[in-house]
Amino acid sequence: MPLVFSVWMVLLNNFVVEKAAFTGTEIGILQSLREIPGFLAFTVVYVLLFIREQRLAIAALALTSLGVALTGYFPYAAGLYFTTVLMSVGFHYFETVNQSLTLQWIKKEQTAHFMGKMLSAKSAASLLAFSAVWLLMEQFTWSYQATYLLFGSLALIFCLFIALSFKEFTPPAEQNKKLILRKRYWLFYALTFFSGARRQIFVVFAGFLMVEKFNYSVAEISSLFLINYVFNWLFAAKIGKLIGKLGERKILKFEYLGLIAVFIAYGLVDNATVAAILYVVDHLFFALAIAIKTYFQKIASPEDIASTAGVSFSINHIAAVVIPALLGMLWVINSSWVFYIGAGFAACSLCLSLLIPDAPQSGVELRYQEKRLAAR
C-alpha cells in the first residue's frame, strides 16, 4: 500500500498545478472527494458478510493500484476526481481492515511496538517509491503518466502474488457483523474525530503551501518526504516501544502540544527553509498517533474490533469530507487562517488526552474511573 500510495501522494500537488491548473478551491474539492470513501468505511462491516477480512484487504489494495495506474491519463478536474475516488475506495477499505486485523491478531502488550515496526516497514516502501520517482522524473525525465502507470501496474502484480502465496489465517474471535456504537468508547471516538480533522490540514494544505507559496519542485517535495520516512524507518519501532512504556496519555499530550506550536508557526512562516523544517517536524508527530489505537485495543471487547475499526474510520473522516473544501475557499482569502484552525483542533485533542487513564482497560476508559478505583 505505501509503495503505490506514496507515488500518488508525492506527485499530486505538482501534477494538479502543472497539468490541470488547480487552485486551492479545486485541490480542496479533490481532497474532500478523496475522503468520502473514508467517511463510508463503516460499510466494510456489511461487505464482511460476503468476504473474509484477509481477502477483502487484498481486493482493496488491487483497487487502489488500479486508481493510481489510471491517474496520469486524466489531467483535468473531472478525470482526477474520478481516479481519486476509485483509488480512495480501495485505500480506505484496506486501511480499515488492516487496523482491524492488527488489533485482533497482536497481543495488547506487543501492539504499540508491532505497529511501530509496521510503520518502519511502510516507511521503507515509501523511501523506495520516492527515490524511484526522483530517479525516473529528474534523471530520466519520465512523464507523470508513465510514472503513475508503472507503480500502479507493479502494485497490481504484487496483489496477485499476495493472493496466491498466503494462506487464510483464522481470526482469534468471531467479529460482530453489524454497526456498533458504544457509549464507553466515546473518548476514542472524539480523539479519532479531531485526529482526522487535524490530519487533513497537514495532508492537504501543508504540501500545497510548499508548491504554491514557495515553488517547491517535484524533486524538492520528494526530498522532504525522504527525510520524513528515513526518520520513521529508523525510529518508528522505538517510538512504539516508548508508547508501551510511558502510556498513551503522556505520549498524546506531548504530540498535541507540539502540533499546536507547529500549526501556529505554519501560519506565520515566510521563509522556504523554515517551512520545510516545519513540514518535517509536523510529520514526525504522526508516529505518536499509534497511541490512539492502542488505547482502544486496551478498552475494547475483542468481538467489537472489526466493526469499530470501520466506525472509527468513518468518524475520522466526518471532518475530512468537509474541511478540505471549506478551508480551500478560506485559503484563497488568507492561507494562515487554515493553519490557525489546525492549532485549534490540536488544542481540543490536548484537552481530551487529559481524560485518558494511566492504565486503560475495559471498565476503566477514563481517568476519573481510575482514580475512583484507586481510592477504594
CSV table of C-alpha atoms in Angstrom, one decimal:
chain,number,residue,atom,x,y,z
A,1,MET,CA,0.0,0.0,0.0
A,2,PRO,CA,2.6,2.7,0.9
A,3,LEU,CA,4.6,1.8,-2.2
A,4,VAL,CA,1.8,2.7,-4.6
A,5,PHE,CA,0.0,5.3,-2.5
A,6,SER,CA,3.2,7.3,-1.8
A,7,VAL,CA,3.7,7.8,-5.5
A,8,TRP,CA,0.2,9.1,-5.9
A,9,MET,CA,0.7,11.4,-2.9
A,10,VAL,CA,4.2,12.8,-3.7
A,11,LEU,CA,3.3,13.7,-7.3
A,12,LEU,CA,-0.2,15.0,-6.7
A,13,ASN,CA,0.4,18.7,-5.8
A,14,ASN,CA,2.8,19.2,-8.7
A,15,PHE,CA,0.6,17.2,-11.1
A,16,VAL,CA,-2.6,19.1,-10.4
A,17,VAL,CA,-0.8,22.5,-10.5
A,18,GLU,CA,1.3,21.9,-13.7
A,19,LYS,CA,-1.1,19.8,-15.7
A,20,ALA,CA,-4.6,20.7,-14.5
A,21,ALA,CA,-4.0,24.3,-13.3
A,22,PHE,CA,-5.6,23.6,-9.9
A,23,THR,CA,-6.1,26.4,-7.3
A,24,GLY,CA,-6.8,26.0,-3.6
A,25,THR,CA,-10.5,25.5,-4.5
A,26,GLU,CA,-10.0,22.6,-6.8
A,27,ILE,CA,-7.5,20.8,-4.6
A,28,GLY,CA,-9.9,21.2,-1.7
A,29,ILE,CA,-12.7,19.7,-3.6
A,30,LEU,CA,-10.5,16.8,-4.8
A,31,GLN,CA,-9.3,16.1,-1.3
A,32,SER,CA,-12.9,16.2,0.1
A,33,LEU,CA,-13.9,13.7,-2.6
A,34,ARG,CA,-11.0,11.5,-1.6
A,35,GLU,CA,-12.2,11.4,1.9
A,36,ILE,CA,-15.9,10.4,1.1
A,37,PRO,CA,-14.9,6.7,0.9
A,38,GLY,CA,-13.2,7.1,4.3
A,39,PHE,CA,-16.5,8.5,5.7
A,40,LEU,CA,-18.3,5.4,4.3
A,41,ALA,CA,-15.7,3.0,5.8
A,42,PHE,CA,-18.4,1.7,8.2
A,43,THR,CA,-19.9,-0.2,5.3
A,44,VAL,CA,-16.9,-2.6,5.5
A,45,VAL,CA,-19.0,-4.4,8.1
A,46,TYR,CA,-21.6,-5.3,5.5
A,47,VAL,CA,-19.0,-6.4,2.9
A,48,LEU,CA,-17.6,-8.8,5.5
A,49,LEU,CA,-20.9,-10.7,5.3
A,50,PHE,CA,-19.7,-11.9,1.9
A,51,ILE,CA,-15.9,-12.0,2.1
A,52,ARG,CA,-13.3,-12.5,4.9
A,53,GLU,CA,-11.2,-9.6,6.1
A,54,GLN,CA,-7.9,-11.0,4.7
A,55,ARG,CA,-9.3,-11.4,1.2
A,56,LEU,CA,-11.0,-8.0,1.3
A,57,ALA,CA,-7.7,-6.4,2.2
A,58,ILE,CA,-6.1,-7.8,-1.0
A,59,ALA,CA,-9.0,-6.8,-3.2
A,60,ALA,CA,-9.0,-3.3,-1.8
A,61,LEU,CA,-5.2,-3.0,-2.4
A,62,ALA,CA,-5.8,-4.0,-6.0
A,63,LEU,CA,-8.5,-1.3,-6.5
A,64,THR,CA,-6.1,1.3,-5.1
A,65,SER,CA,-3.4,0.2,-7.5
A,66,LEU,CA,-5.8,0.5,-10.5
A,67,GLY,CA,-6.8,4.0,-9.5
A,68,VAL,CA,-3.1,5.1,-9.3
A,69,ALA,CA,-2.3,3.5,-12.6
A,70,LEU,CA,-5.0,5.5,-14.4
A,71,THR,CA,-4.3,8.8,-12.7
A,72,GLY,CA,-1.9,10.2,-15.3
A,73,TYR,CA,-4.4,9.6,-18.1
A,74,PHE,CA,-6.9,12.2,-16.7
A,75,PRO,CA,-5.1,15.6,-16.4
A,76,TYR,CA,-8.3,17.6,-15.8
A,77,ALA,CA,-10.6,18.2,-12.9
A,78,ALA,CA,-13.4,15.7,-13.6
A,79,GLY,CA,-11.0,12.9,-14.5
A,80,LEU,CA,-8.8,13.5,-11.5
A,81,TYR,CA,-11.9,13.5,-9.2
A,82,PHE,CA,-12.9,10.1,-10.7
A,83,THR,CA,-9.5,8.4,-10.4
A,84,THR,CA,-9.1,9.8,-6.9
A,85,VAL,CA,-12.4,8.3,-5.7
A,86,LEU,CA,-11.5,5.0,-7.3
A,87,MET,CA,-8.1,4.9,-5.6
A,88,SER,CA,-9.6,6.1,-2.3
A,89,VAL,CA,-12.3,3.4,-2.0
A,90,GLY,CA,-9.5,0.8,-2.1
A,91,PHE,CA,-7.3,2.7,0.2
A,92,HIS,CA,-9.8,3.3,3.0
A,93,TYR,CA,-11.2,-0.3,2.9
A,94,PHE,CA,-7.7,-1.6,3.1
A,95,GLU,CA,-6.7,0.6,6.0
A,96,THR,CA,-9.9,-0.2,7.9
A,97,VAL,CA,-9.2,-4.0,7.6
A,98,ASN,CA,-5.5,-3.5,8.2
A,99,GLN,CA,-6.2,-1.8,11.6
A,100,SER,CA,-8.9,-4.4,12.5
A,101,LEU,CA,-6.6,-7.4,11.8
A,102,THR,CA,-3.7,-5.9,13.6
A,103,LEU,CA,-5.7,-5.2,16.8
A,104,GLN,CA,-7.2,-8.7,16.6
A,105,TRP,CA,-4.0,-10.7,15.9
A,106,ILE,CA,-1.4,-8.9,18.1
A,107,LYS,CA,-1.2,-9.2,21.9
A,108,LYS,CA,-2.0,-6.0,23.8
A,109,GLU,CA,1.4,-5.8,25.4
A,110,GLN,CA,3.1,-6.1,22.0
A,111,THR,CA,0.8,-3.9,19.8
A,112,ALA,CA,2.5,-0.5,20.2
A,113,HIS,CA,5.9,-1.9,19.3
A,114,PHE,CA,4.5,-4.0,16.5
A,115,MET,CA,2.7,-1.0,15.0
A,116,GLY,CA,5.9,0.9,15.2
A,117,LYS,CA,7.7,-1.9,13.2
A,118,MET,CA,4.8,-1.8,10.7
A,119,LEU,CA,5.3,1.9,10.3
A,120,SER,CA,9.0,1.3,9.8
A,121,ALA,CA,8.3,-1.2,7.0
A,122,LYS,CA,5.8,1.2,5.4
A,123,SER,CA,8.5,3.9,5.5
A,124,ALA,CA,11.0,1.7,3.8
A,125,ALA,CA,8.5,1.1,1.0
A,126,SER,CA,7.8,4.8,0.8
A,127,LEU,CA,11.5,5.6,0.6
A,128,LEU,CA,11.8,3.2,-2.3
A,129,ALA,CA,8.9,4.9,-4.1
A,130,PHE,CA,10.2,8.4,-3.5
A,131,SER,CA,13.7,7.5,-4.6
A,132,ALA,CA,12.3,5.9,-7.8
A,133,VAL,CA,10.2,9.0,-8.5
A,134,TRP,CA,13.2,11.2,-8.2
A,135,LEU,CA,15.3,9.0,-10.4
A,136,LEU,CA,12.7,8.5,-13.1
A,137,MET,CA,11.4,12.1,-13.3
A,138,GLU,CA,14.6,14.1,-12.6
A,139,GLN,CA,17.2,11.9,-14.2
A,140,PHE,CA,15.3,10.1,-17.0
A,141,THR,CA,12.6,12.8,-17.5
A,142,TRP,CA,9.7,10.3,-17.3
A,143,SER,CA,6.2,11.8,-17.6
A,144,TYR,CA,3.6,11.8,-14.8
A,145,GLN,CA,1.5,9.4,-16.9
A,146,ALA,CA,4.3,6.8,-17.3
A,147,THR,CA,5.3,7.1,-13.6
A,148,TYR,CA,1.8,6.6,-12.3
A,149,LEU,CA,1.2,3.7,-14.7
A,150,LEU,CA,4.4,1.9,-13.7
A,151,PHE,CA,3.8,1.9,-10.0
A,152,GLY,CA,0.1,1.1,-10.3
A,153,SER,CA,0.9,-1.9,-12.5
A,154,LEU,CA,3.6,-3.2,-10.2
A,155,ALA,CA,1.3,-3.0,-7.3
A,156,LEU,CA,-1.4,-5.0,-9.2
A,157,ILE,CA,1.2,-7.7,-9.8
A,158,PHE,CA,2.1,-7.7,-6.1
A,159,CYS,CA,-1.6,-8.1,-5.2
A,160,LEU,CA,-1.8,-11.2,-7.4
A,161,PHE,CA,1.3,-12.6,-5.8
A,162,ILE,CA,0.0,-12.0,-2.3
A,163,ALA,CA,-3.4,-13.6,-3.1
A,164,LEU,CA,-1.7,-16.8,-4.4
A,165,SER,CA,1.1,-17.0,-1.8
A,166,PHE,CA,-0.5,-16.6,1.7
A,167,LYS,CA,-2.8,-19.0,3.4
A,168,GLU,CA,-6.1,-17.9,5.2
A,169,PHE,CA,-5.5,-17.1,8.8
A,170,THR,CA,-8.1,-17.9,11.4
A,171,PRO,CA,-9.4,-14.9,13.4
A,172,PRO,CA,-9.0,-15.3,17.2
A,173,ALA,CA,-12.5,-14.1,17.9
A,174,GLU,CA,-15.7,-14.1,15.8
A,175,GLN,CA,-16.4,-10.5,14.9
A,176,ASN,CA,-19.8,-8.7,15.1
A,177,LYS,CA,-21.2,-8.2,11.6
A,178,LYS,CA,-23.3,-5.1,12.5
A,179,LEU,CA,-22.6,-1.5,13.3
A,180,ILE,CA,-21.6,-0.9,16.9
A,181,LEU,CA,-21.5,2.4,18.8
A,182,ARG,CA,-20.8,2.0,22.5
A,183,LYS,CA,-21.1,4.8,25.0
A,184,ARG,CA,-17.9,3.7,26.8
A,185,TYR,CA,-15.9,4.2,23.6
A,186,TRP,CA,-16.8,7.9,23.4
A,187,LEU,CA,-13.3,9.3,24.2
A,188,PHE,CA,-11.8,7.1,21.5
A,189,TYR,CA,-14.4,8.4,19.0
A,190,ALA,CA,-13.6,12.0,20.0
A,191,LEU,CA,-9.9,11.6,19.7
A,192,THR,CA,-10.3,10.0,16.3
A,193,PHE,CA,-12.6,12.8,15.1
A,194,PHE,CA,-10.1,15.5,15.9
A,195,SER,CA,-7.2,13.4,14.6
A,196,GLY,CA,-9.0,13.2,11.2
A,197,ALA,CA,-9.7,17.0,11.2
A,198,ARG,CA,-6.2,17.9,12.1
A,199,ARG,CA,-4.5,15.4,9.7
A,200,GLN,CA,-6.4,16.9,6.7
A,201,ILE,CA,-4.8,20.2,7.2
A,202,PHE,CA,-1.3,18.6,7.0
A,203,VAL,CA,-2.1,16.3,4.2
A,204,VAL,CA,-4.0,18.8,2.0
A,205,PHE,CA,-2.6,22.2,2.8
A,206,ALA,CA,1.0,21.8,4.1
A,207,GLY,CA,2.2,20.2,0.9
A,208,PHE,CA,0.2,22.6,-1.2
A,209,LEU,CA,1.8,25.5,0.7
A,210,MET,CA,5.2,24.3,-0.3
A,211,VAL,CA,4.3,24.2,-4.0
A,212,GLU,CA,2.1,27.3,-4.3
A,213,LYS,CA,3.8,29.8,-1.9
A,214,PHE,CA,7.4,28.6,-2.0
A,215,ASN,CA,7.5,27.0,-5.6
A,216,TYR,CA,9.0,23.6,-4.5
A,217,SER,CA,9.6,21.2,-7.4
A,218,VAL,CA,8.8,17.5,-7.5
A,219,ALA,CA,12.4,16.8,-6.5
A,220,GLU,CA,12.3,19.1,-3.5
A,221,ILE,CA,9.0,17.7,-2.3
A,222,SER,CA,10.3,14.2,-2.7
A,223,SER,CA,13.4,15.2,-0.7
A,224,LEU,CA,11.1,16.3,2.2
A,225,PHE,CA,9.2,13.0,2.1
A,226,LEU,CA,12.5,11.1,2.1
A,227,ILE,CA,13.6,12.9,5.3
A,228,ASN,CA,10.3,12.1,6.9
A,229,TYR,CA,10.3,8.4,6.0
A,230,VAL,CA,14.0,7.9,6.9
A,231,PHE,CA,13.1,9.0,10.4
A,232,ASN,CA,10.1,6.6,10.6
A,233,TRP,CA,12.2,3.8,9.1
A,234,LEU,CA,14.9,4.3,11.8
A,235,PHE,CA,12.8,5.2,14.8
A,236,ALA,CA,9.2,4.2,14.5
A,237,ALA,CA,9.7,0.8,16.2
A,238,LYS,CA,11.4,2.6,19.1
A,239,ILE,CA,8.6,5.1,19.3
A,240,GLY,CA,6.1,2.2,19.5
A,241,LYS,CA,8.1,0.7,22.3
A,242,LEU,CA,8.2,4.1,24.1
A,243,ILE,CA,4.4,4.3,23.9
A,244,GLY,CA,4.2,0.9,25.6
A,245,LYS,CA,6.5,2.1,28.3
A,246,LEU,CA,5.2,5.6,29.0
A,247,GLY,CA,1.5,5.1,28.3
A,248,GLU,CA,-1.0,6.7,25.9
A,249,ARG,CA,-1.8,9.8,27.9
A,250,LYS,CA,1.7,11.2,28.2
A,251,ILE,CA,2.5,10.5,24.6
A,252,LEU,CA,-0.6,12.1,23.2
A,253,LYS,CA,-0.2,15.2,25.5
A,254,PHE,CA,3.3,15.6,24.1
A,255,GLU,CA,2.1,15.2,20.5
A,256,TYR,CA,-0.7,17.7,20.8
A,257,LEU,CA,1.4,20.4,22.5
A,258,GLY,CA,3.9,20.1,19.7
A,259,LEU,CA,1.3,20.3,17.0
A,260,ILE,CA,-0.2,23.5,18.4
A,261,ALA,CA,3.2,25.1,18.1
A,262,VAL,CA,3.8,23.8,14.6
A,263,PHE,CA,0.5,24.9,13.2
A,264,ILE,CA,0.8,28.4,14.6
A,265,ALA,CA,4.3,28.6,13.0
A,266,TYR,CA,2.9,27.4,9.6
A,267,GLY,CA,0.5,30.4,9.7
A,268,LEU,CA,3.4,32.8,10.3
A,269,VAL,CA,6.2,31.4,8.1
A,270,ASP,CA,7.6,33.4,5.2
A,271,ASN,CA,10.8,31.5,4.6
A,272,ALA,CA,11.0,28.4,2.4
A,273,THR,CA,13.7,26.7,4.6
A,274,VAL,CA,11.8,27.3,7.8
A,275,ALA,CA,8.6,26.0,6.1
A,276,ALA,CA,10.5,22.8,5.1
A,277,ILE,CA,11.7,22.3,8.7
A,278,LEU,CA,8.1,22.7,9.9
A,279,TYR,CA,6.9,20.2,7.4
A,280,VAL,CA,9.4,17.6,8.6
A,281,VAL,CA,8.7,18.2,12.3
A,282,ASP,CA,5.0,18.0,11.6
A,283,HIS,CA,5.4,14.6,10.1
A,284,LEU,CA,7.5,13.3,13.0
A,285,PHE,CA,4.5,13.5,15.3
A,286,PHE,CA,2.5,11.1,13.1
A,287,ALA,CA,4.1,8.0,14.7
A,288,LEU,CA,2.8,9.1,18.1
A,289,ALA,CA,-0.8,8.6,16.8
A,290,ILE,CA,-0.3,4.9,17.4
A,291,ALA,CA,-1.3,5.6,21.0
A,292,ILE,CA,-5.0,6.3,20.0
A,293,LYS,CA,-5.2,2.8,18.5
A,294,THR,CA,-3.5,1.0,21.5
A,295,TYR,CA,-5.8,2.9,23.9
A,296,PHE,CA,-8.8,1.5,22.0
A,297,GLN,CA,-7.4,-2.0,21.9
A,298,LYS,CA,-7.0,-1.9,25.7
A,299,ILE,CA,-10.6,-0.8,26.4
A,300,ALA,CA,-12.4,-2.8,23.7
A,301,SER,CA,-14.2,-6.1,23.7
A,302,PRO,CA,-12.4,-8.5,21.3
A,303,GLU,CA,-15.5,-9.1,19.2
A,304,ASP,CA,-16.1,-5.3,18.6
A,305,ILE,CA,-12.8,-4.6,16.9
A,306,ALA,CA,-13.7,-5.1,13.2
A,307,SER,CA,-17.0,-3.2,13.5
A,308,THR,CA,-15.4,-0.4,15.5
A,309,ALA,CA,-12.5,-0.1,13.1
A,310,GLY,CA,-15.0,0.7,10.3
A,311,VAL,CA,-16.9,3.1,12.5
A,312,SER,CA,-13.7,4.9,13.7
A,313,PHE,CA,-12.6,5.4,10.1
A,314,SER,CA,-16.0,7.0,9.3
A,315,ILE,CA,-15.7,9.2,12.4
A,316,ASN,CA,-12.1,10.1,11.4
A,317,HIS,CA,-13.5,11.3,8.0
A,318,ILE,CA,-16.6,13.2,9.1
A,319,ALA,CA,-14.5,16.4,9.3
A,320,ALA,CA,-12.2,15.2,6.5
A,321,VAL,CA,-15.1,15.3,3.9
A,322,VAL,CA,-16.0,18.9,4.7
A,323,ILE,CA,-12.7,20.6,5.8
A,324,PRO,CA,-10.7,20.5,2.6
A,325,ALA,CA,-13.4,22.1,0.5
A,326,LEU,CA,-14.3,24.8,3.2
A,327,LEU,CA,-10.7,25.6,4.1
A,328,GLY,CA,-9.8,25.5,0.4
A,329,MET,CA,-12.1,28.6,0.0
A,330,LEU,CA,-10.6,30.2,3.1
A,331,TRP,CA,-7.2,29.5,1.7
A,332,VAL,CA,-7.9,31.8,-1.2
A,333,ILE,CA,-8.7,34.6,1.2
A,334,ASN,CA,-5.9,34.0,3.8
A,335,SER,CA,-3.9,30.8,4.0
A,336,SER,CA,-2.6,31.5,7.5
A,337,TRP,CA,-6.1,31.1,9.0
A,338,VAL,CA,-6.2,27.5,7.7
A,339,PHE,CA,-3.3,26.6,10.0
A,340,TYR,CA,-4.6,28.6,13.0
A,341,ILE,CA,-7.7,26.4,12.8
A,342,GLY,CA,-5.4,23.4,12.8
A,343,ALA,CA,-3.9,24.6,16.0
A,344,GLY,CA,-7.4,24.9,17.5
A,345,PHE,CA,-8.1,21.2,16.6
A,346,ALA,CA,-4.8,20.2,18.3
A,347,ALA,CA,-5.9,22.2,21.4
A,348,CYS,CA,-9.2,20.2,21.5
A,349,SER,CA,-7.2,17.0,21.2
A,350,LEU,CA,-5.0,18.0,24.1
A,351,CYS,CA,-7.9,18.6,26.4
A,352,LEU,CA,-9.3,15.2,25.5
A,353,SER,CA,-6.0,13.4,26.1
A,354,LEU,CA,-6.1,14.6,29.7
A,355,LEU,CA,-9.0,12.2,30.3
A,356,ILE,CA,-7.0,9.0,29.3
A,357,PRO,CA,-6.1,6.8,32.3
A,358,ASP,CA,-2.6,5.7,33.1
A,359,ALA,CA,-3.6,2.1,32.6
A,360,PRO,CA,-6.7,1.9,30.3
A,361,GLN,CA,-8.8,-1.3,30.4
A,362,SER,CA,-12.3,-2.4,29.9
A,363,GLY,CA,-14.3,-0.6,32.6
A,364,VAL,CA,-11.6,1.9,33.1
A,365,GLU,CA,-11.8,4.0,30.0
A,366,LEU,CA,-11.5,7.5,31.7
A,367,ARG,CA,-9.1,8.9,34.2
A,368,TYR,CA,-11.7,9.7,36.8
A,369,GLN,CA,-12.7,6.0,36.8
A,370,GLU,CA,-9.1,5.0,37.5
A,371,LYS,CA,-8.8,7.5,40.4
A,372,ARG,CA,-12.1,6.2,41.9
A,373,LEU,CA,-10.9,2.7,41.6
A,374,ALA,CA,-7.6,3.6,43.4
A,375,ALA,CA,-9.4,5.4,46.2
A,376,ARG,CA,-11.4,2.3,47.2
